[in-house]
Every structure is written in structure tokens, then in C-alpha cells.
Amino acid sequence: MNKLEEQETGQLYAKSINYNEIIIGNSRFCDDIWDLTPLMESTNIHPCRKKIKFLNIESEDMKFTAKQYTYYKLGQISPRTVLEKIRTCLSTFIKFAKLKKFNSFAQVDKVVFYEYVDWLQNSYRIQTGKNNGMQLSRSTGYKKSQCIEEIIKVGQIKGWNVCHFNFTQMNSWEQWKPDEGKRDRKYKPIPENVFNRILDCAINKEKNIITKAAIIIQSQTGLRISEVLSIKENCIQSTDNNSYYLEVQISKTVKGEPENHKVFVNELVVNAVRELEESTKELRRNSGLRELFIFKRYGIVVVNPEKFTNDHLSRFIKRWNIIDDEGKLYGLRSHQFRATLVRELIKKQIPLAYIMKHFNHVSIEMTAHYLTLSQKEIKEMYADMILRPQSKLGGIKANELKTSLQKEFKGKTVKEVNEIIEKLSNSMNFNPLPTGVCLYDFRRGNCTDGDGCFIYNCPNYITEVRFYPVLKMELELIEKEMDKLKSLGRERDWQRVYIKWECLKPLVDELEEQYHERK
């Protein structure tokens, strides 16, 4: 494809959906430099850091697809994140494409994609320990690969000029994931003795207010570091009965977009936030920023979540010589605070529903991601949720199970009820599910439904009313899918989805009635 043909192709795409009429910040879609200044909240960022440049893309066809992707991402995430993604991820692939003489994303098939991954891994030394030279962390390599994977997958749906190879089985993470041992260590809860030492040093010794406040807030709330660093002035509020809560923006939600969330906090967090507010008051006044985690470096900027572990946690661990059981400096990662809090809440027998609410999780499965409990402990938790006398159950055999339990618990003391539940959890061979349990005993052999199981019409499936919001949401998603299939005239696909809806709808109705009774 020559330059003229590329330009004609780009113009044809633009004309068909009026891309050239689209305004992005102070620029138009057809411009090779997009000025995002009106879209950037902070006035303290240098003007050159508010512009996306496509000048380095020689191929007009590739440039047009890159612009489509950039515009698509601007509708999903913050302009600052998009700008960084284009600069650090897309620009690397453009260098590769120039080297290999590609002029269109339509040429990026399975072979080219794997060739790009190999090029990244061979051009940069993968960062391990004390290696010198050009280092590329696994996370950075994954981001660079995932960006191209996303362009192809989204482009196939949106009708961009990308290859038509089936990318559904392509997974960038498989090419960059660390070995199992490293991944497990990264998010394990912090050992209790190490955690106590970290908290003591943060409260009583640490002088850097940013490090101190971040550790205290994370350790007491389990919020992600990105969420902690985004808190703004006046984020601490109180209820009528003088209970304090922190207003924070949760980044990963079921809606796929950030939303405001209230997290109840203790006095330790309240004092840390107020101390931070006082220490950054002058910086906020000079910059116009409302964020609390800010510092002065080439202007006044917000602390970068991705650099927090290296810039703050690692130095904190070294400064106070916090070691593990082997006498080595403890390799602390910020996300471990989240897993540690879940462990402590479980130990205190806090109901899973409250843990889900605290973390704004949409299912037990998301909460269970942070659990490092034994299978026996997890079964005991589910048994306590499902088998309690006050449990409100749903499922084909729910009434039968409730009747049996009522007979078993009749006339028993609280202690005796607890003993019965513990005994049942040990004797029953049920399997925890994201929205309930499966009572099928696999010691009897494989389930006859096999992989074709749809749990909501199975007599072995039992759920509890606290899963109602999740199941309600799933029902709504199925209904949306049905509407879409109906509008497309795909009757057979609609019938398949309808079968799921037909099984799930009565279950949701049954739980809804009990859910409102509980309220």
C-alpha cells in the first residue's frame, strides 16, 4: 500500500463515521497532535505532558487505527493514563513495525504478535535482581504486549482496519507472567510479626508523612494504593453517631468505571489523614490540587502509585531494618495490605457479606481471591453462612434443606447449634461457588452434567440471600444480552440465553422477597 492509498483508506474510514468532525480537547481527530489540556484536571502538569503526538507513525493507515484506539481509550480511562499508554506502549510497537516494515495493523497476526513479544524479551534484559543494562520488568513487558492485543481485539469488534485472525486465545499475560512461586509470594498476607513491626515503625518512627499515612491507611482499610493516593481534602466525614468514614474513589468496579465509595475508618486513619492534610496545605494552596498525597519535584505532583513500592515502601523497610524469619529484608508489596486485612477480618469472624461490602466486591469469588485459608477453613465459612438457623436460602432444594435443619436445631442451645454446624461442615462434601455452594458429593463419581452444568437449575445448588445483589446483576446482564440478540434477529442464540434466564429468574425472585424481608 503506497502513501496515497493509505491516505485514501484513512479518509474513507473517517468519512464513513465522521471522525474528522470529532473534537478532542483543543484538537480535531485528523490532527497529528492532540492537545488534551481542557481534559486534564491538574493545572500543574507541564504543557508538553498534555499532548499526544502521532507524528512518529509514518503509515497513514496505522496512524488512523492508532487514533481510533486512543479515542476509544479516552472514553474509558483518564486522559493522563491514555497519554502515558500511548507514549510508553504504542510507541514501542511503532518502532518494531518500522523495523519490520509493517504499515498496517491488518498485518499483525498471531505470528507477528509472538514475534513482537520475542523482540521485546530479546531487546531488553528482563529485570531480575541486580541485572544491569537495558532492563524491562515483566509488568512493563505485559503492558506493551497487552496494548497491541487490545487494539486487535477491540478493532475486530469496532470494524477498524486490523487483522481478522481469531485473537480470543491470545493472552499477553501468558507470555509475561512470573513463575508461580513469585506470584504467590507477592500477594500473600504479611506475617503477623512483620506486620506489627511495620505498623509500629509507621506510627511511632516514620518521619516521611506520605509513607507514614499511606501505610497506616492501607493497613487499616485494605484499599488499593492507587485509591489511597487519590484521596482528596475533606475526605474524612462522620455519621450522626460520630462514626468516621473515608470517601474514596474505587477504581475497579462492576460498572467498569470509577465510583465513590465510603469506607468506615478508625481513629488511627483519621489522625493520619488530618496530619497529611496539614503537612500538604501549602502545596495544595500553591498548586490548586485537592489531592493529599502530593510533593514538590519539577512542580507539584501527585505520588505515582506504580512507583510507590520502590520510592517509599522499599526505603521504609530498609530504613527501619524490617526483616523476615530468614533474617532478610522483607520484600513488602503494597497490595499485601489488602490480603492481610481480609485475613484479619476472617479471623475476627466478620461475615463475608460485610467484607464484600467493605471492598466493594461484586461476589464472594472476588473476596476469595485474597484468602489464603485452607480448604477446610473456607468450607467452615460457607457452612456457617448456609447452615445457620437464620440463613435465608434459595435453590430447588432450599426448602427441603431448611426443613431438615430446623428439625436438627430445634430445642438446641447456641453452643449446640455451633457444634452441629461444625460437624456438618466436616461431614458434607460441598463445593464453594462464587454465588453459593454445590452440594454434589464428588466421591460418588463425576457429576452427570459435567462441564455442561448450569448451576441455577441444578438441585445440588444452594445459595443464600446475601448473594441476591450479585445474582440480580447477572439476571440484568442476561436480559440485556437477550434484548441485543433479539434486535439482531439471532433467534437461536436468543433461545439459548433464554433457557438461562428461565432458570435464574425464579431464583432471583425468591431471594428478592427474602432480601426485602431482611431489610
XYZ file of C-alpha atoms in Angstrom:
519
model
C 0.000 0.000 0.000
C 1.544 3.340 -1.080
C 1.136 6.669 0.701
C -1.758 7.810 -1.493
C -3.679 4.567 -0.999
C -3.091 4.754 2.762
C -4.421 8.317 2.893
C -7.466 7.374 0.813
C -8.166 4.437 3.136
C -7.898 6.675 6.183
C -10.151 9.304 4.618
C -12.715 6.650 3.705
C -12.871 5.386 7.284
C -13.110 8.917 8.632
C -15.835 9.919 6.184
C -17.983 6.882 6.986
C -18.277 7.777 10.682
C -17.401 11.478 10.578
C -14.191 11.122 12.604
C -12.900 14.407 11.259
C -15.789 16.227 12.943
C -14.745 14.920 16.370
C -13.139 17.428 18.747
C -10.599 16.109 21.261
C -9.576 18.807 23.750
C -8.187 21.674 21.674
C -7.690 19.496 18.588
C -9.548 17.600 15.896
C -9.341 13.889 15.222
C -7.494 14.471 11.946
C -4.687 16.430 13.673
C -1.370 14.669 14.284
C -1.001 16.335 17.682
C -3.870 16.158 20.154
C -3.849 18.850 22.836
C -5.694 17.405 25.855
C -5.295 20.472 28.068
C -9.062 21.005 28.610
C -9.396 17.347 29.646
C -6.589 17.386 32.222
C -7.780 18.336 35.698
C -4.410 19.410 37.076
C -3.070 22.806 36.030
C 0.362 21.891 37.404
C 1.343 19.449 34.632
C 3.779 20.824 32.056
C 2.001 21.736 28.773
C 4.070 19.244 26.772
C 2.773 16.459 29.043
C -0.760 17.226 27.919
C -0.273 16.418 24.247
C -0.449 13.125 22.339
C 1.735 13.098 19.235
C 1.209 10.750 16.284
C 3.984 12.301 14.177
C 6.284 9.305 14.609
C 3.825 6.999 12.795
C 4.747 7.161 9.112
C 1.994 4.857 7.838
C -1.276 6.758 7.468
C -3.280 3.544 7.825
C -1.516 2.587 11.073
C -1.766 6.158 12.328
C -5.516 6.205 11.745
C -6.006 2.960 13.703
C -3.793 4.315 16.493
C -6.006 7.419 16.664
C -9.153 5.268 16.778
C -7.706 3.271 19.666
C -6.611 6.425 21.506
C -10.066 7.975 21.116
C -11.640 4.719 22.345
C -9.403 4.683 25.455
C -10.162 8.345 26.238
C -13.762 7.258 26.720
C -12.663 4.609 29.222
C -9.837 5.907 31.392
C -8.293 9.232 32.381
C -6.540 11.321 29.695
C -3.314 11.238 31.701
C -3.323 7.424 31.713
C -4.125 7.293 27.986
C -1.302 9.706 27.227
C 1.150 7.553 29.177
C -0.126 4.378 27.499
C 0.371 5.779 24.003
C 3.834 7.106 24.819
C 5.195 4.022 26.568
C 3.302 1.147 24.929
C 2.115 2.053 21.448
C 5.293 3.966 20.563
C 7.379 0.835 21.235
C 5.328 -1.193 18.771
C 5.666 1.560 16.176
C 9.459 1.169 16.413
C 9.061 -2.582 15.933
C 6.702 -2.078 12.963
C 9.154 0.339 11.336
C 11.958 -2.171 11.814
C 9.890 -4.973 10.260
C 8.415 -2.637 7.609
C 4.776 -3.117 8.591
C 2.397 -0.362 7.523
C -0.934 -1.623 8.890
C -2.365 -3.340 11.944
C -4.079 -5.663 9.457
C -0.681 -7.366 9.136
C -0.457 -8.130 12.845
C -1.499 -11.773 13.009
C -0.562 -14.486 15.522
C 2.964 -14.912 14.116
C 3.700 -11.177 14.160
C 2.308 -10.801 17.686
C 4.563 -13.541 19.073
C 7.462 -12.112 17.100
C 6.838 -8.757 18.815
C 6.858 -10.423 22.258
C 10.139 -12.181 21.399
C 11.581 -8.889 20.179
C 10.682 -7.217 23.474
C 12.187 -10.037 25.505
C 15.382 -10.136 23.433
C 15.862 -6.386 23.000
C 15.637 -5.740 26.711
C 17.096 -7.726 29.550
C 14.246 -8.970 31.720
C 14.614 -7.323 35.105
C 15.734 -9.914 37.652
C 17.637 -8.955 40.752
C 20.777 -6.946 40.100
C 20.990 -7.221 36.313
C 22.409 -4.138 34.656
C 21.862 -2.714 31.215
C 18.516 -2.154 29.475
C 16.004 -3.661 31.871
C 12.363 -4.390 31.207
C 10.154 -5.500 34.066
C 7.640 -8.242 33.396
C 4.793 -5.860 34.179
C 6.053 -3.329 31.616
C 6.523 -6.050 29.008
C 2.988 -7.254 29.654
C 1.567 -3.739 29.278
C 3.358 -3.198 25.969
C 2.088 -6.527 24.601
C -1.418 -6.161 26.026
C -1.821 -2.768 24.336
C -1.363 -4.360 20.889
C -3.554 -7.323 21.830
C -6.299 -4.879 22.847
C -6.025 -2.896 19.609
C -6.606 -6.063 17.583
C -9.414 -7.469 19.727
C -11.286 -4.165 20.074
C -10.603 -3.296 16.445
C -12.201 -6.520 15.240
C -15.378 -5.590 17.129
C -15.341 -1.915 16.148
C -14.583 -2.554 12.486
C -11.128 -0.958 12.418
C -8.577 -1.989 9.808
C -6.950 -4.782 11.823
C -6.285 -8.441 11.051
C -9.193 -10.883 11.192
C -7.243 -13.645 12.914
C -9.091 -15.041 15.940
C -7.251 -13.473 18.874
C -9.535 -14.927 21.559
C -6.919 -17.479 22.587
C -4.085 -14.949 22.536
C -3.100 -13.893 26.036
C -0.279 -11.445 26.731
C -0.232 -12.420 30.388
C 0.798 -15.980 29.486
C 3.933 -14.564 27.846
C 4.973 -12.394 30.785
C 3.558 -13.938 33.968
C 6.136 -14.714 36.682
C 6.688 -18.223 37.919
C 4.074 -19.495 40.385
C 6.309 -19.100 43.427
C 6.949 -15.398 42.838
C 3.304 -14.659 42.088
C 2.137 -16.414 45.258
C 4.612 -14.535 47.457
C 3.605 -11.194 46.022
C 0.074 -11.123 47.365
C 0.312 -13.314 50.448
C -0.757 -11.676 53.712
C 2.096 -10.144 55.685
C 3.272 -12.411 58.545
C 1.815 -11.177 61.818
C 5.160 -10.359 63.476
C 6.343 -8.447 60.403
C 3.017 -6.614 60.097
C 3.176 -5.481 63.752
C 6.718 -4.195 63.235
C 5.702 -2.305 60.057
C 2.752 -0.652 61.771
C 4.775 0.246 64.880
C 7.512 1.887 62.801
C 4.964 3.749 60.667
C 3.111 5.139 63.697
C 5.984 5.893 66.070
C 9.145 6.353 63.981
C 8.492 7.295 60.350
C 9.085 10.976 59.558
C 8.060 10.951 55.893
C 4.359 11.813 56.168
C 3.497 10.375 52.722
C 4.987 6.973 53.586
C 3.517 7.038 57.076
C -0.021 7.983 56.038
C -0.133 5.556 53.108
C 0.965 2.586 55.242
C -1.490 3.410 58.037
C -4.441 3.900 55.657
C -3.682 0.759 53.626
C -3.106 -1.402 56.688
C -6.377 -0.326 58.300
C -8.626 -0.210 55.205
C -7.123 -2.636 52.677
C -7.658 -0.095 49.882
C -5.526 -0.343 46.747
C -2.552 2.009 46.764
C -3.946 3.873 43.729
C -7.171 4.500 45.674
C -5.291 5.664 48.773
C -3.100 8.077 46.797
C -6.155 9.578 45.096
C -7.899 10.772 48.287
C -8.639 14.477 48.428
C -9.009 17.137 51.102
C -12.069 16.829 53.375
C -12.296 13.105 52.588
C -12.939 12.262 56.256
C -16.612 12.610 57.194
C -18.674 11.451 60.160
C -22.141 9.986 60.652
C -24.767 11.189 63.115
C -23.472 8.781 65.751
C -19.887 10.086 65.294
C -18.554 7.141 63.308
C -15.887 8.245 60.831
C -15.719 7.173 57.208
C -13.334 7.860 54.344
C -14.703 8.965 50.962
C -12.614 7.363 48.251
C -12.963 6.645 44.549
C -12.880 2.899 43.860
C -11.195 2.242 40.525
C -12.249 -1.382 39.790
C -15.993 -1.840 39.934
C -18.729 -3.896 38.313
C -19.674 -0.851 36.237
C -16.210 -0.774 34.728
C -15.726 2.836 35.768
C -14.621 4.562 38.997
C -17.279 5.251 41.602
C -17.370 6.912 45.020
C -17.265 4.559 47.980
C -17.466 5.060 51.752
C -15.091 3.093 53.973
C -15.540 3.258 57.732
C -12.219 4.004 59.433
C -10.732 4.058 62.909
C -9.055 6.870 64.790
C -5.628 5.815 63.538
C -6.650 6.559 59.942
C -8.435 9.778 60.900
C -5.316 11.136 62.636
C -3.053 10.101 59.733
C -5.267 11.842 57.160
C -5.511 15.020 59.233
C -1.747 15.109 59.712
C -1.308 14.662 55.968
C -3.828 17.437 55.239
C -1.929 19.816 57.482
C 1.501 18.983 56.030
C 0.396 19.458 52.390
C -1.782 22.522 52.957
C 0.758 24.949 51.479
C 1.436 22.751 48.432
C -2.295 22.472 47.699
C -2.745 26.209 48.048
C 0.070 26.894 45.555
C -0.922 24.230 43.030
C -4.715 24.254 43.173
C -4.672 20.469 43.633
C -7.090 18.811 46.083
C -5.185 15.514 46.369
C -3.411 14.963 49.683
C -0.525 12.750 48.533
C 1.444 15.430 46.703
C 5.069 16.536 46.772
C 7.327 19.041 45.058
C 9.501 17.734 42.199
C 9.620 19.561 38.860
C 6.438 21.231 40.022
C 3.903 19.872 42.485
C 2.699 16.396 41.535
C 0.649 13.526 42.934
C 2.580 10.453 44.093
C 2.710 7.804 41.343
C 1.076 4.515 42.519
C 3.298 2.398 40.251
C 6.454 3.856 41.807
C 5.217 3.843 45.391
C 6.727 0.458 46.334
C 10.232 1.366 45.129
C 10.188 5.019 46.158
C 8.567 4.587 49.571
C 7.950 1.033 50.808
C 11.377 -0.381 49.922
C 13.135 2.571 51.566
C 10.864 2.307 54.597
C 11.723 -1.398 55.048
C 15.444 -0.697 54.703
C 15.360 2.406 56.911
C 13.850 0.511 59.861
C 15.540 -2.830 59.109
C 12.305 -4.829 58.969
C 13.347 -8.436 58.345
C 11.599 -11.759 57.749
C 12.102 -15.066 59.552
C 15.203 -15.771 57.461
C 16.858 -12.533 58.573
C 16.460 -10.868 55.164
C 14.848 -7.505 54.481
C 11.133 -8.177 53.987
C 10.023 -7.732 50.339
C 6.859 -5.753 51.011
C 4.371 -5.015 48.226
C 1.560 -2.525 48.763
C -1.173 -4.979 47.686
C -0.250 -7.296 50.572
C -2.004 -4.929 52.973
C -5.269 -5.805 51.219
C -4.791 -9.549 51.642
C -3.666 -9.031 55.247
C -6.824 -7.122 56.175
C -9.043 -9.861 54.706
C -7.178 -12.410 56.811
C -7.669 -10.361 59.986
C -11.372 -9.795 59.301
C -11.898 -13.513 58.732
C -10.064 -14.301 61.974
C -12.467 -11.979 63.806
C -15.377 -13.902 62.237
C -16.626 -10.856 60.335
C -19.345 -12.099 57.909
C -18.197 -12.401 54.301
C -21.031 -10.123 53.204
C -19.543 -7.271 55.244
C -16.090 -7.921 53.789
C -17.604 -7.811 50.290
C -19.289 -4.500 51.126
C -16.097 -3.012 52.588
C -14.058 -3.818 49.479
C -16.970 -3.073 47.117
C -16.610 -6.583 45.694
C -19.403 -7.895 43.481
C -19.029 -11.551 44.521
C -17.509 -13.865 47.076
C -15.149 -15.008 44.322
C -13.508 -11.591 44.275
C -13.143 -11.637 48.067
C -11.810 -15.200 47.995
C -9.017 -14.002 45.693
C -7.348 -12.558 48.798
C -7.973 -15.543 51.061
C -5.065 -17.815 51.919
C -7.144 -20.040 54.173
C -7.154 -23.810 53.960
C -9.926 -25.614 52.084
C -11.257 -26.772 55.470
C -11.458 -23.181 56.764
C -13.208 -21.972 53.595
C -15.753 -24.799 53.871
C -16.395 -23.878 57.501
C -17.055 -20.252 56.477
C -19.541 -21.309 53.794
C -21.178 -23.828 56.123
C -21.662 -21.092 58.712
C -23.268 -18.895 56.054
C -25.577 -21.543 54.559
C -26.452 -23.716 57.580
C -27.295 -21.078 60.210
C -30.884 -21.200 61.582
C -31.387 -17.588 60.432
C -29.985 -18.212 56.910
C -32.368 -17.334 54.065
C -31.773 -19.854 51.298
C -32.643 -20.163 47.619
C -32.498 -23.062 45.166
C -34.556 -26.068 44.093
C -33.866 -27.974 47.313
C -33.648 -24.929 49.592
C -36.950 -25.616 51.396
C -36.050 -29.260 51.890
C -32.704 -28.293 53.409
C -34.272 -25.620 55.639
C -36.861 -28.108 56.940
C -34.141 -30.643 57.780
C -32.045 -28.010 59.544
C -34.993 -26.714 61.569
C -35.619 -30.235 62.896
C -31.902 -30.604 63.689
C -31.682 -27.253 65.522
C -34.999 -27.454 67.372
C -34.529 -27.031 71.141
C -30.733 -26.659 70.859
C -28.627 -24.007 72.598
C -26.363 -21.629 70.631
C -23.346 -23.722 71.604
C -25.019 -26.921 70.443
C -26.042 -25.267 67.142
C -22.426 -24.228 66.547
C -21.260 -27.784 67.206
C -23.834 -29.156 64.753
C -22.732 -26.707 62.050
C -19.071 -27.592 62.592
C -19.909 -31.307 62.407
C -21.928 -30.818 59.211
C -19.142 -28.775 57.576
C -16.741 -31.651 58.215
C -19.100 -34.393 57.034
C -20.618 -32.637 53.992
C -18.505 -32.679 50.854
C -19.912 -29.479 49.313
C -18.023 -27.151 46.959
C -17.929 -23.353 47.410
C -19.103 -21.373 44.366
C -18.986 -17.628 43.623
C -22.716 -17.330 44.413
C -23.424 -20.234 46.777
C -22.460 -23.888 47.138
C -22.778 -27.133 45.180
C -23.909 -29.992 47.440
C -22.906 -32.722 44.983
C -20.520 -35.243 46.569
C -17.781 -35.950 44.038
C -16.805 -39.064 45.978
C -19.782 -40.615 44.193
C -18.044 -40.046 40.865
C -18.178 -37.262 38.286
C -21.313 -35.155 38.097
C -23.532 -36.321 35.219
C -23.903 -32.727 33.998
C -20.147 -32.418 33.582
C -18.938 -29.187 32.006
C -22.439 -28.505 30.660
C -23.720 -27.681 34.135
C -25.843 -24.583 34.561
C -25.947 -24.362 38.344
C -29.198 -22.399 38.761
C -31.401 -25.251 37.554
C -29.489 -27.919 39.490
C -30.979 -29.438 42.697
C -27.450 -29.562 44.154
C -27.122 -25.772 44.036
C -27.982 -23.772 47.178
C -27.492 -20.058 47.672
C -28.171 -17.514 50.401
C -29.901 -14.137 50.369
C -26.654 -12.160 50.701
C -25.829 -13.268 47.131
C -29.045 -11.645 45.865
C -27.384 -8.408 44.581
C -24.866 -10.422 42.546
C -27.499 -12.765 41.079
C -29.795 -9.811 40.353
C -26.975 -8.158 38.449
C -26.322 -11.352 36.495
C -30.007 -11.561 35.586
C -29.956 -7.978 34.300
C -26.899 -8.712 32.152
C -28.650 -11.767 30.672
C -31.726 -9.654 29.901
C -29.570 -7.056 28.141
C -27.939 -9.813 26.097
C -31.386 -11.158 25.162
C -32.521 -7.716 24.009
C -29.404 -7.343 21.876
C -29.777 -10.788 20.292
C -33.473 -10.077 19.620
C -32.649 -6.815 17.854
C -30.066 -8.631 15.709
C -32.574 -11.329 14.777
C -30.409 -14.116 16.208
C -33.302 -16.312 17.363
C -31.313 -19.485 18.113
C -28.777 -17.615 20.242
C -31.677 -15.844 21.981
C -33.277 -19.224 22.801
C -30.044 -20.478 24.396
C -29.771 -17.390 26.604
C -33.493 -17.558 27.394
C -33.020 -21.015 28.930
C -30.551 -19.481 31.401
C -32.931 -16.603 32.123
C -35.808 -19.048 32.689
C -33.793 -20.853 35.397
C -32.310 -17.767 37.063
C -35.434 -15.547 37.152
C -37.435 -17.578 39.730
C -34.331 -17.929 41.914
C -33.772 -14.155 41.923
C -37.480 -13.543 42.650
C -37.324 -15.976 45.572
C -34.253 -14.282 47.022
C -35.615 -10.789 46.367
C -38.606 -11.431 48.586
C -36.370 -12.640 51.429
C -33.886 -9.831 50.813
C -36.538 -7.157 51.385
C -37.849 -9.048 54.424
C -34.378 -8.882 55.948
C -34.186 -5.145 55.299
